[in-house]
Structure formats: structure tokens, C-alpha cells
Coordinates of C-alpha atoms and ligand atoms in Angstrom, one line a residue:
X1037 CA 26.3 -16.6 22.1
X1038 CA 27.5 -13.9 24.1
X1039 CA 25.6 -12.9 27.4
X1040 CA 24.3 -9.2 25.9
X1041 CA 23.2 -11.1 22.8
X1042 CA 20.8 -12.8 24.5
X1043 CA 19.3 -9.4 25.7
X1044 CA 18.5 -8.5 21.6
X1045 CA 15.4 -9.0 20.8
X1046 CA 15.4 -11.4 17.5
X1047 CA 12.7 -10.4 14.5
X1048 CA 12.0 -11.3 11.4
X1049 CA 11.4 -8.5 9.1
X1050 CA 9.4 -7.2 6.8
X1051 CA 11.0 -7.5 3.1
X1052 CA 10.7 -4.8 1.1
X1053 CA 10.7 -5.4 -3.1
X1054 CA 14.3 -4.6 -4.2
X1055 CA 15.8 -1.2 -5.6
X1056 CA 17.9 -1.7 -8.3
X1057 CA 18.9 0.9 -10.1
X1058 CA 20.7 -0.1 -13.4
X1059 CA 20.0 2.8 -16.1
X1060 CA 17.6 0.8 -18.7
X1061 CA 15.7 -1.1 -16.1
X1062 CA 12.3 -1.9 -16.4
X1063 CA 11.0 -1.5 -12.7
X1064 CA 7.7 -2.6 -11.9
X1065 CA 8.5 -4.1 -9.0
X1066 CA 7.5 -2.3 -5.9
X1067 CA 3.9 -0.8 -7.9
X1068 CA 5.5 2.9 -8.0
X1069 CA 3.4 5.0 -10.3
X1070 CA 5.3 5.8 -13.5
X1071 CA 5.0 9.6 -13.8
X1072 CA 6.2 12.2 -12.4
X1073 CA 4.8 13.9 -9.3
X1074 CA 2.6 17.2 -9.7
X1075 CA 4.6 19.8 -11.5
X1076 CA 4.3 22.4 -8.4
X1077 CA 6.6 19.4 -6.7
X1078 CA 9.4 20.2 -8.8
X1079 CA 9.1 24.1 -9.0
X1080 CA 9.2 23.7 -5.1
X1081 CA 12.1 21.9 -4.4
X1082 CA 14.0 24.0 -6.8
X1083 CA 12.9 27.1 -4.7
X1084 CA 12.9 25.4 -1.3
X1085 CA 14.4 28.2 1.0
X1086 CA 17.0 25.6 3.0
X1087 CA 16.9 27.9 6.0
X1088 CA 13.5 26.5 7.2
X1089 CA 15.3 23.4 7.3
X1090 CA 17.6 24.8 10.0
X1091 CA 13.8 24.2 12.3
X1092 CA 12.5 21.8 13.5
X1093 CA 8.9 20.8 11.7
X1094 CA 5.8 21.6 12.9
X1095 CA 5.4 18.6 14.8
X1096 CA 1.3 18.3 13.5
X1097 CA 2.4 18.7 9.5
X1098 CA -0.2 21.7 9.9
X1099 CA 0.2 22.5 6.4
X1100 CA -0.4 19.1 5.1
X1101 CA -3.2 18.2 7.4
X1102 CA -5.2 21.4 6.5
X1103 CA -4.5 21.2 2.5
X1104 CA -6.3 17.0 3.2
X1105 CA -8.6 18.7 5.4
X1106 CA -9.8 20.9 2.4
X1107 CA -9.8 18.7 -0.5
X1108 CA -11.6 16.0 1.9
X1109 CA -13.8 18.3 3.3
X1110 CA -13.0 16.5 6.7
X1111 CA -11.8 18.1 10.5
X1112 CA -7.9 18.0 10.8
X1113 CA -8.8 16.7 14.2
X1114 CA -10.3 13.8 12.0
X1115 CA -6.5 13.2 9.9
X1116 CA -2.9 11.7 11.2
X1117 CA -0.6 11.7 9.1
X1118 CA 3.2 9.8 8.8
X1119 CA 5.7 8.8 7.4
X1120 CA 4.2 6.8 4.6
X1121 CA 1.1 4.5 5.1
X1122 CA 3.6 1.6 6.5
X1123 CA 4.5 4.7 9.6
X1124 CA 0.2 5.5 9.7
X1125 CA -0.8 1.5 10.4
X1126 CA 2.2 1.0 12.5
X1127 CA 1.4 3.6 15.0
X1128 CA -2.5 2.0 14.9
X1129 CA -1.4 -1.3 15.2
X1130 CA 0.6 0.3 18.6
X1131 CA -2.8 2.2 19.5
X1132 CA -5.9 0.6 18.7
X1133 CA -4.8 -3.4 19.2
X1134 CA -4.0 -3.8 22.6
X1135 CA -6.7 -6.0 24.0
X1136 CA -5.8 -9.8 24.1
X1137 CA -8.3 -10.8 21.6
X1138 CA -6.8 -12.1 18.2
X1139 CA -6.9 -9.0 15.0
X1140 CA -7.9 -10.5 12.2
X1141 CA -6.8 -10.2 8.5
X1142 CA -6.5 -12.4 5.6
X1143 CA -4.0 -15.3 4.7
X1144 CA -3.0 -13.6 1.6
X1145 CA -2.9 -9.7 1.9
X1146 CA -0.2 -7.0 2.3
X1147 CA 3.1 -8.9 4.3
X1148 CA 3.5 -6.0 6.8
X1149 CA 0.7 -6.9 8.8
X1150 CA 1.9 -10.0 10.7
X1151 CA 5.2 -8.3 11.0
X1152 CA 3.9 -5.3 12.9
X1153 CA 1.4 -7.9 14.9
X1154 CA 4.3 -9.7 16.1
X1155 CA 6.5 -6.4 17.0
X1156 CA 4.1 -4.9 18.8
X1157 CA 2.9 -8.5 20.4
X1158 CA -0.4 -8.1 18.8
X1159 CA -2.4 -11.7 19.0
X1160 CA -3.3 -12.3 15.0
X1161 CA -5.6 -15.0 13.2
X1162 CA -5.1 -15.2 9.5
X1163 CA -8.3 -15.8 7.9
X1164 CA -7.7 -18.2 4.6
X1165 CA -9.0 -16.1 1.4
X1166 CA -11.2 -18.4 -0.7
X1167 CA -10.2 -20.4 -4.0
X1168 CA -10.8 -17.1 -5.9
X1169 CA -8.6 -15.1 -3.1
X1170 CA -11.6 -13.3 -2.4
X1171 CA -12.3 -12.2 1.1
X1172 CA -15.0 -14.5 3.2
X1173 CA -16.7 -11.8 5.0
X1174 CA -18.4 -14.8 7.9
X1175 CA -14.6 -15.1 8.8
X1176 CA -14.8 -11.3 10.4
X1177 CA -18.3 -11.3 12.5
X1178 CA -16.9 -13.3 15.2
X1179 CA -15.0 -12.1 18.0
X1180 CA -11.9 -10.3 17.6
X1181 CA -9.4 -7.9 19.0
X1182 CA -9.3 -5.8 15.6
X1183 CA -9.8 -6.1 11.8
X1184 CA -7.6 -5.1 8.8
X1185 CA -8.5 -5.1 5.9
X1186 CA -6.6 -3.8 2.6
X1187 CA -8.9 -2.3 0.1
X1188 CA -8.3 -3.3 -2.9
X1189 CA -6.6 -6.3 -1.3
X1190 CA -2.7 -7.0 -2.3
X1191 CA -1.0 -8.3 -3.8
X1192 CA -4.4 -9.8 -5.4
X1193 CA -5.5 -6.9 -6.4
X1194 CA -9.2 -7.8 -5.9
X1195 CA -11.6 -4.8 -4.6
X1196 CA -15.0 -5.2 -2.6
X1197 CA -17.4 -2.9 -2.5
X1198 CA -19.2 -0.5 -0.1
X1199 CA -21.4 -2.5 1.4
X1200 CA -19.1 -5.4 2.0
X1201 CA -16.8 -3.0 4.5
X1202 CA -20.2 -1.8 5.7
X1203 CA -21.4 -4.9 6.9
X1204 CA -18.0 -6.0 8.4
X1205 CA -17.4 -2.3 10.1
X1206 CA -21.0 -2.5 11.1
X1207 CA -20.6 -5.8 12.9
X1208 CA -17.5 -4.8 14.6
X1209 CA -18.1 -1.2 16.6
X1210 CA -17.0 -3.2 19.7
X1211 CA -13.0 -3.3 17.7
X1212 CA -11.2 -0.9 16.0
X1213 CA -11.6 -1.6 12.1
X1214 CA -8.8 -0.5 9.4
X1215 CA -9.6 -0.3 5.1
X1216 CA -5.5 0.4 3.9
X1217 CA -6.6 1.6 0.9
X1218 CA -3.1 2.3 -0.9
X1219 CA -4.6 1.5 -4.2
X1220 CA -7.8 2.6 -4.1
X1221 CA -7.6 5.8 -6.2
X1222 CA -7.0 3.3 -9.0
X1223 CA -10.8 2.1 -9.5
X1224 CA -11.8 1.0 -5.6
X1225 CA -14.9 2.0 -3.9
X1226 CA -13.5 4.2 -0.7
X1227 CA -14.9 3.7 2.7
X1228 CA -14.3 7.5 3.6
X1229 CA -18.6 8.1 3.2
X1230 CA -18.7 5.6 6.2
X1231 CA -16.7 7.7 8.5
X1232 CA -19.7 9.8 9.2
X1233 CA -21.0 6.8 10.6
X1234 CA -18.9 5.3 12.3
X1235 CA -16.5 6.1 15.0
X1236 CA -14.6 2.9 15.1
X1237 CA -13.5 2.7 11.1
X1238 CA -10.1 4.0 10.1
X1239 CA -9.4 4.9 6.4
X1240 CA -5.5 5.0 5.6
X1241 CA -4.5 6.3 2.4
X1242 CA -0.9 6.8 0.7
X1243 CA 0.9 9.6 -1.3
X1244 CA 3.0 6.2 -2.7
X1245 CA 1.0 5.1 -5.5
X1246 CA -1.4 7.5 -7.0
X1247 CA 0.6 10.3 -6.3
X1248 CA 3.5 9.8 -7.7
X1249 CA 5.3 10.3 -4.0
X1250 CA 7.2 7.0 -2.6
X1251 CA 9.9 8.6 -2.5
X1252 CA 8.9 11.5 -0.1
X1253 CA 6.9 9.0 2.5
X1254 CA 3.7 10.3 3.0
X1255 CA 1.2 8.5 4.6
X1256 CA -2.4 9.5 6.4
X1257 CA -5.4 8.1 8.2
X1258 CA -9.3 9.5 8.6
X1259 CA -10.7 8.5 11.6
X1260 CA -13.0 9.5 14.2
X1261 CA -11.6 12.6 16.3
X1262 CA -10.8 9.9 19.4
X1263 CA -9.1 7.6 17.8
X1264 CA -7.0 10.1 16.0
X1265 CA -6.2 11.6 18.8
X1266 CA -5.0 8.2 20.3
X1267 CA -2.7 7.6 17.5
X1268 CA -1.2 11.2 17.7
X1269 CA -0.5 10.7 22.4
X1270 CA 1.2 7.7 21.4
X1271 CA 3.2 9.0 18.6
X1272 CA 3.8 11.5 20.9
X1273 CA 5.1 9.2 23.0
X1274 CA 7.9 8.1 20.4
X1275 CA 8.5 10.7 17.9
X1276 CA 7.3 14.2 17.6
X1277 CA 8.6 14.8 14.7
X1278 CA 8.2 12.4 11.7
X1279 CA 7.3 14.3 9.1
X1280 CA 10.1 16.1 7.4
X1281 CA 9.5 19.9 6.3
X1282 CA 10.3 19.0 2.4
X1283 CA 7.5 16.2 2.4
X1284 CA 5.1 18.8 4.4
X1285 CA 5.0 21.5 1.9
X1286 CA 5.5 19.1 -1.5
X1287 CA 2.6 16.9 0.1
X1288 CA 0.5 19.6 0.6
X1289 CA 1.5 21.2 -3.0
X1290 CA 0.6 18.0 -4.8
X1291 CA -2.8 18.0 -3.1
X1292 CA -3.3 21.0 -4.9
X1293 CA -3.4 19.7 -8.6
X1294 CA -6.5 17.4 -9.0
X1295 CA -6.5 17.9 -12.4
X1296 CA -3.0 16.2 -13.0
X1297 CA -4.0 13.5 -10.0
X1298 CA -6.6 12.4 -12.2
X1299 CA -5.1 12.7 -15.4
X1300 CA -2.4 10.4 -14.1
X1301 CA -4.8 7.4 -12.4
X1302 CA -6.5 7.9 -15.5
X1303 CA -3.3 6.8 -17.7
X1304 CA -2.1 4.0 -14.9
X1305 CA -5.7 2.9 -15.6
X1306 CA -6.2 2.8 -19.0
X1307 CA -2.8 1.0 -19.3
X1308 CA -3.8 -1.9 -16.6
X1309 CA -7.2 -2.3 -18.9
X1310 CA -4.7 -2.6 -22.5
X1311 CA -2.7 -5.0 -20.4
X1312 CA -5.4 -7.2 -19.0
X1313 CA -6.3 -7.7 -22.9
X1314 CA -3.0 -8.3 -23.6
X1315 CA -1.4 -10.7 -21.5
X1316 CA -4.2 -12.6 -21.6
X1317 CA -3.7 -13.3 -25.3
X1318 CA -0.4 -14.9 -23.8
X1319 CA -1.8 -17.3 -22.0
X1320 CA -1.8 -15.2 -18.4
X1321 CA -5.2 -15.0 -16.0
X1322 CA -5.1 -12.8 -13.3
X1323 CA -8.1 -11.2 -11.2
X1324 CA -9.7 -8.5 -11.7
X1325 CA -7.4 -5.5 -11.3
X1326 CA -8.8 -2.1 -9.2
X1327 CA -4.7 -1.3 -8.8
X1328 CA -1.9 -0.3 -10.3
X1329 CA -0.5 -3.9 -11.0
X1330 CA -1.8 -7.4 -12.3
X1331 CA -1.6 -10.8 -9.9
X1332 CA -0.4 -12.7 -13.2
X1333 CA -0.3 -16.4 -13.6
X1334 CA 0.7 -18.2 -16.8
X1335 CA -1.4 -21.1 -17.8
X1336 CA 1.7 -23.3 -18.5
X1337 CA 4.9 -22.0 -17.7
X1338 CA 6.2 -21.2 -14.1
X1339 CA 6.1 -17.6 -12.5
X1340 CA 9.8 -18.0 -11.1
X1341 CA 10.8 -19.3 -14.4
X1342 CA 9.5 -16.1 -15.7
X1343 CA 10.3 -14.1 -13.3
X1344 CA 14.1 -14.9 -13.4
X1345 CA 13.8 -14.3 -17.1
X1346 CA 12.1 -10.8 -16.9
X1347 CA 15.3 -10.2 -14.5
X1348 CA 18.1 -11.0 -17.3
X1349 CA 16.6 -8.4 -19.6
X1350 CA 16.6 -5.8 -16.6
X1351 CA 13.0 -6.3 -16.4
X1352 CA 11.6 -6.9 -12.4
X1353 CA 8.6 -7.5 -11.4
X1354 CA 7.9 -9.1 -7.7
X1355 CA 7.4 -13.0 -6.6
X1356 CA 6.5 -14.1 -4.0
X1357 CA 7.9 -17.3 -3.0
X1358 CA 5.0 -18.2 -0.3
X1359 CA 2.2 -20.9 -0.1
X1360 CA -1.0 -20.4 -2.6
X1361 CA 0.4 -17.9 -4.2
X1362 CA 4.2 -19.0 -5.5
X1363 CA 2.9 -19.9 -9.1
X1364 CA 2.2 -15.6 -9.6
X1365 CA 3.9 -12.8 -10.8
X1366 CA 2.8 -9.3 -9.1
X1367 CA 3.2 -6.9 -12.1
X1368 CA 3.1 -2.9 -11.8
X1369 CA 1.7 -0.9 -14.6
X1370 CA 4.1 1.1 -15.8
X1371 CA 3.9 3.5 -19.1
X1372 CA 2.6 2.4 -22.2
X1373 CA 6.4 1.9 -23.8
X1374 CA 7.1 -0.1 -20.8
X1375 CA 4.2 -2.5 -21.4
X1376 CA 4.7 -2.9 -24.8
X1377 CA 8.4 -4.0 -24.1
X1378 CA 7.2 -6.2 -21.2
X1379 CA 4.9 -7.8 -23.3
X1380 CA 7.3 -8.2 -26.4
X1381 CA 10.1 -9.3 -24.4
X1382 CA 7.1 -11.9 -22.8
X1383 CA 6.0 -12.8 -26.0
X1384 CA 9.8 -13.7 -27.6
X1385 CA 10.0 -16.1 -24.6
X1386 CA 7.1 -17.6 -24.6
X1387 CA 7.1 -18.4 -28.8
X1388 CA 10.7 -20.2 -28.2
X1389 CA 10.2 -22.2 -25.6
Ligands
PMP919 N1 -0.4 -0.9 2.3 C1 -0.3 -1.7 1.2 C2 -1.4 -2.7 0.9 C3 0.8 -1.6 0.4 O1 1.0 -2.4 -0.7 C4 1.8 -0.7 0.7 C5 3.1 -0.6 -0.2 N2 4.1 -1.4 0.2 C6 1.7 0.1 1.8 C7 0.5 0.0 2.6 C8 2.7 1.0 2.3 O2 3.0 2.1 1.5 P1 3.7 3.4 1.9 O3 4.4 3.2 3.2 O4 4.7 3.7 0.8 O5 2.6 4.4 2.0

């Protein structure tokens, strides 16, 4: 090793679900929502004047932060927003976790949050889900640094209610407590009413999955005025600037049309439910989905085996090759004709072998 390698710092990384891109894939890998975003997306990025890219953004994403304001019916002083909900909880993990006291967050829950723990030297505890990977609320009224917890959890896709957060943000106002709720518009309770409340609950929310909008990374948080205003001196700090113009204005835009919000969640809903009924008449079980995806394991034959067979017919879905859970496939919902080939393609396999 060469003297100025030993001055990089070494890392493991996060790994992101793969991109592939072949024309007649089946990709419901990464829990993308299947439809378009809101039609005034489209009609603004045809029309985008390219001269206001020749600026630099406003550095607060006024426009999107007043348009959340509104349909919230929350202070902008109250909303951060980034680049994507994995930009939002980095910059909290930097802010709000700095004592020496262990965070805490479960075993089995979104991969990120150990990685950004250990970049930011962040102390963690991973608290073991129970044999029904549900949450064990005792594990998060001890002591602790900080508490995240994601709302529906993933990748098992299990929601607690109201009263569960309550109790754990209730018991914790001496730590900073964070519900990532990316897939909460897809049947979760959100803890956004407790905000009045209390000053030392974040909410983070995405424009990833519900909206249509992974592709434009646009993340935000709801928090008391304090703590928001923490996040923003220390991005500040690092970054003026992350949030490009064209995801300010399209953000904003797609705020705009509830009705098709709904419409959409609706349909990603309604499909989950069809599935649910469907693959278990394969021999699947999975938990009780409030997201856009099933935590699918078959009765008798191997997720990997699956999973590498969904792969030859251009079909991917994500496993996970960790401890507890490497016998399950993470599923997206996709659209209806994407299930139904899923499910034949399933089906074929399962009847042969
Ligand atoms: N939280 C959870 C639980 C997620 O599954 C994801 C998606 N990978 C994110 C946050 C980040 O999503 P994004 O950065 O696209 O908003």
C-alpha cells in the first residue's frame, strides 16, 4: 500500500438495487411507482425556459417549500427539503445524532441507516425485530442517542399505527426521533398530526414512490422550526445548493394535482391487494403490505432460486442476501399487466418443477 493510501478513508457502501435497462424488462426492483408522474410534469419540462438554468437555484427551493407548505397546511420554517429522502436523513443523521449515546433502529429495516451511522461516526444499536419482524417497542424506552424508525418499515413492509410512534416519540423528547415514511401514502398511518406536539419528532417523506418522481430526487422533512433550522446551518455548511431548478418547479407542479396523486396510490394499491390474493394461491406468505411491494417468501422453493429465475425472463425483483431474511423476495407492485405476467411467468415455474 502506498503511503497516501493509507490517508483514504475505507467505507463500505450503501448498495443501491440495480438499473438495468433492457427494453422488455420487468422492473420491480427498486419499488418505483409504475406511472407516470403528474401530467403538468411533462407539459413543464417541454416548456422549461433553459435560461433560468444559466442561475443558480434558490438555495431554500422557495417554490417547492411553499407549494408543501400549502398542501400541508404547515410553516416553511417547519420543511427541509433535499435531494431525495436518502439527502433529507443524511443531513439529520449529521445534525441531530451527535451525542455519544447509541441511535437506535431495527435489525431488519431500510440498509442506509447503518451506513450513514458509520460515515458520520454515529454510535448505533440494532434492535432485533421479533419472529413476525414486527417492531418491539420496550427495545426504544431505554436510553439512547436517537431513534429511527421507518414507517411502514422496509423491506418488511409492516406498518404500526399512531399510537405506537406516540408512545415511542413520547418516551424519547430527551433524543431526536425520525418516522422515514417513504411508503406511507400507500395505506400507513402518518405521524405528521404529532408534530403539533412534539418538538423532537421529524417526519421525512419522499417524491420517490407515491409520486412518481425517483428520478428527479426529491426529498423533505417536517419538523419543529429548531430542528429544521439545524438541518438547513449545517447543510449550509456543505452545500447551498442541492436542489436543482428542474426538480424545484416539477416538485412543486406535481404537488399541485391531488386528484391524480390519489388516483395513482389508489391503483398501486388495489394491485398490491389482487396480488396478495394471488401469490398466495402459489404457495407465497408475506406480511401484511401498507407499501408498494410484497416481502414474499415461498413455502417450498428458495427466494434466490426464484429470484435468478425471474432474472432470465428479464423480470427483477430485489434479494437480499442477509441473515433472517435471505429466504425473501422484496417485490414492487407494478401495473396490472406486469403482475399478471409476473404471476404467469411464477406460475409456469412453479407447475414444472
Ligand atoms: N427510506 C426508505 C425506507 C427507502 O426504502 C428509500 C428508498 N430507497 C428511501 C428512504 C430513499 O428514497 P429517496 O432517496 O429516493 O427519497
Amino acid at each position: 500500500m502506498k503511503k497516501w493510501e493509507e490517508k483514504l478513508r475505507q467505507i463500505t457502501p450503501y448498495v443501491p438495487g440495480e438499473q438495468p435497462d433492457f427494453p422488455d424488462m420487468i422492473k420491480i426492483n427498486t419499488n418505483e411507482n409504475p406511472y407516470p408522474p403528474a401530467p403538468g410534469v411533462e407539459k413543464l419540462l417541454k416548456e422549461m425556459d433553459t435560461k433560468k438554468l444559466t442561475l443558480y437555484p434558490n438555495p431554500g427551493a422557495k417554490l417547492l417549500v411553499d407549494e408543501l407548505s400549502k398542501q400541508y397546511n404547515i410553516a416553511p420554517e417547519r420543511i427541509f427539503v433535499g435531494v431525495g429522502s436518502d439527502d433529507v436523513l443524511g443531513m439529520i443523521f449529521m445534525t441531530c445524532f451527535s451525542s455519544d449515546k447509541p441511535i437506535l433502529f431495527p435489525d431488519i429495516t431500510y440498509s442506509f441507516y447503518d451506513v450513514w451511522a458509520d460515515l458520520f461516526r454515529v454510535p448505533y444499536k440494532r434492535m432485533p425485530l421479533d419472529e413476525n419482524f414486527c417492531i418491539k417497542k420496550e427495545d426504544y424506552l431505554g436510553e439512547n442517542g436517537g431513534i429511527v424508525l421507518a414507517n411502514p418499515n422496509a423491506p418488511t413492509s409492516i406498518a404500526v399505527g399512531l399510537d405506537f410512534i406516540e408512545d415511542i416519540v413520547k418516551n424519547n423528547q430527551d433524543s431526536i426521533v425520525v418516522v422515514d415514511e417513504a411508503y406511507i401514502d400507500f395505506g400507513g398511518e402518518s405521524a405528521f398530526p404529532l408534530l403539533e406536539k412534539y418538538e423532537n419528532l421529524l417526519v421525512v417523506q419522499t417524491f420517490s414512490k407515491s409520486r412518481s418522481m425517483a428520478g428527479m430526487r426529491i426529498g423533505y422533512a417536517f419538523g419543529s422550526e429548531r430542528v429544521i433550522s439545524a438541518i438547513y446551518a449545517v447543510r449550509n455548511s456543505y452545500n447551498s445548493y442541492t436542489m436543482n431548478y428542474p426538480s424545484i418547479v416539477c416538485g412543486a407542479e406535481a404537488l399541485k394535482d391531488v386528484a391524480y396523486f390519489k388516483e395513482c396510490t389508489a391503483k398501486v394499491i388495489a394491485t398490491r391487494e389482487r396480488m396478495k390474493k394471488e401469490l398466495a394461491e402459489l404457495g407465497f406468505s408475506f406480511p401484511d403490505s401498507k407499501t408498494n411491494f410484497l416481502f414474499a417468501t415461498h413455502e417450498s422453493v428458495p427466494a434466490v432460486e426464484l429470484f435468478e429465475m425471474l432474472r432470465e425472463k428479464r423480470i427483477f425483483v430485489r434479494y437480499f442476501k442477509t441473515p433472517r431474511i435471505d429466504n425473501y423476495l422484496r417485490i414492487t407492485i407494478g401495473t396490472d399487466a406486469q403482475m399478471d405476467r409476473v404471476v404467469e411467468v411464477l406460475k409456469e415455474y412453479l407447475e414444472k418443477r
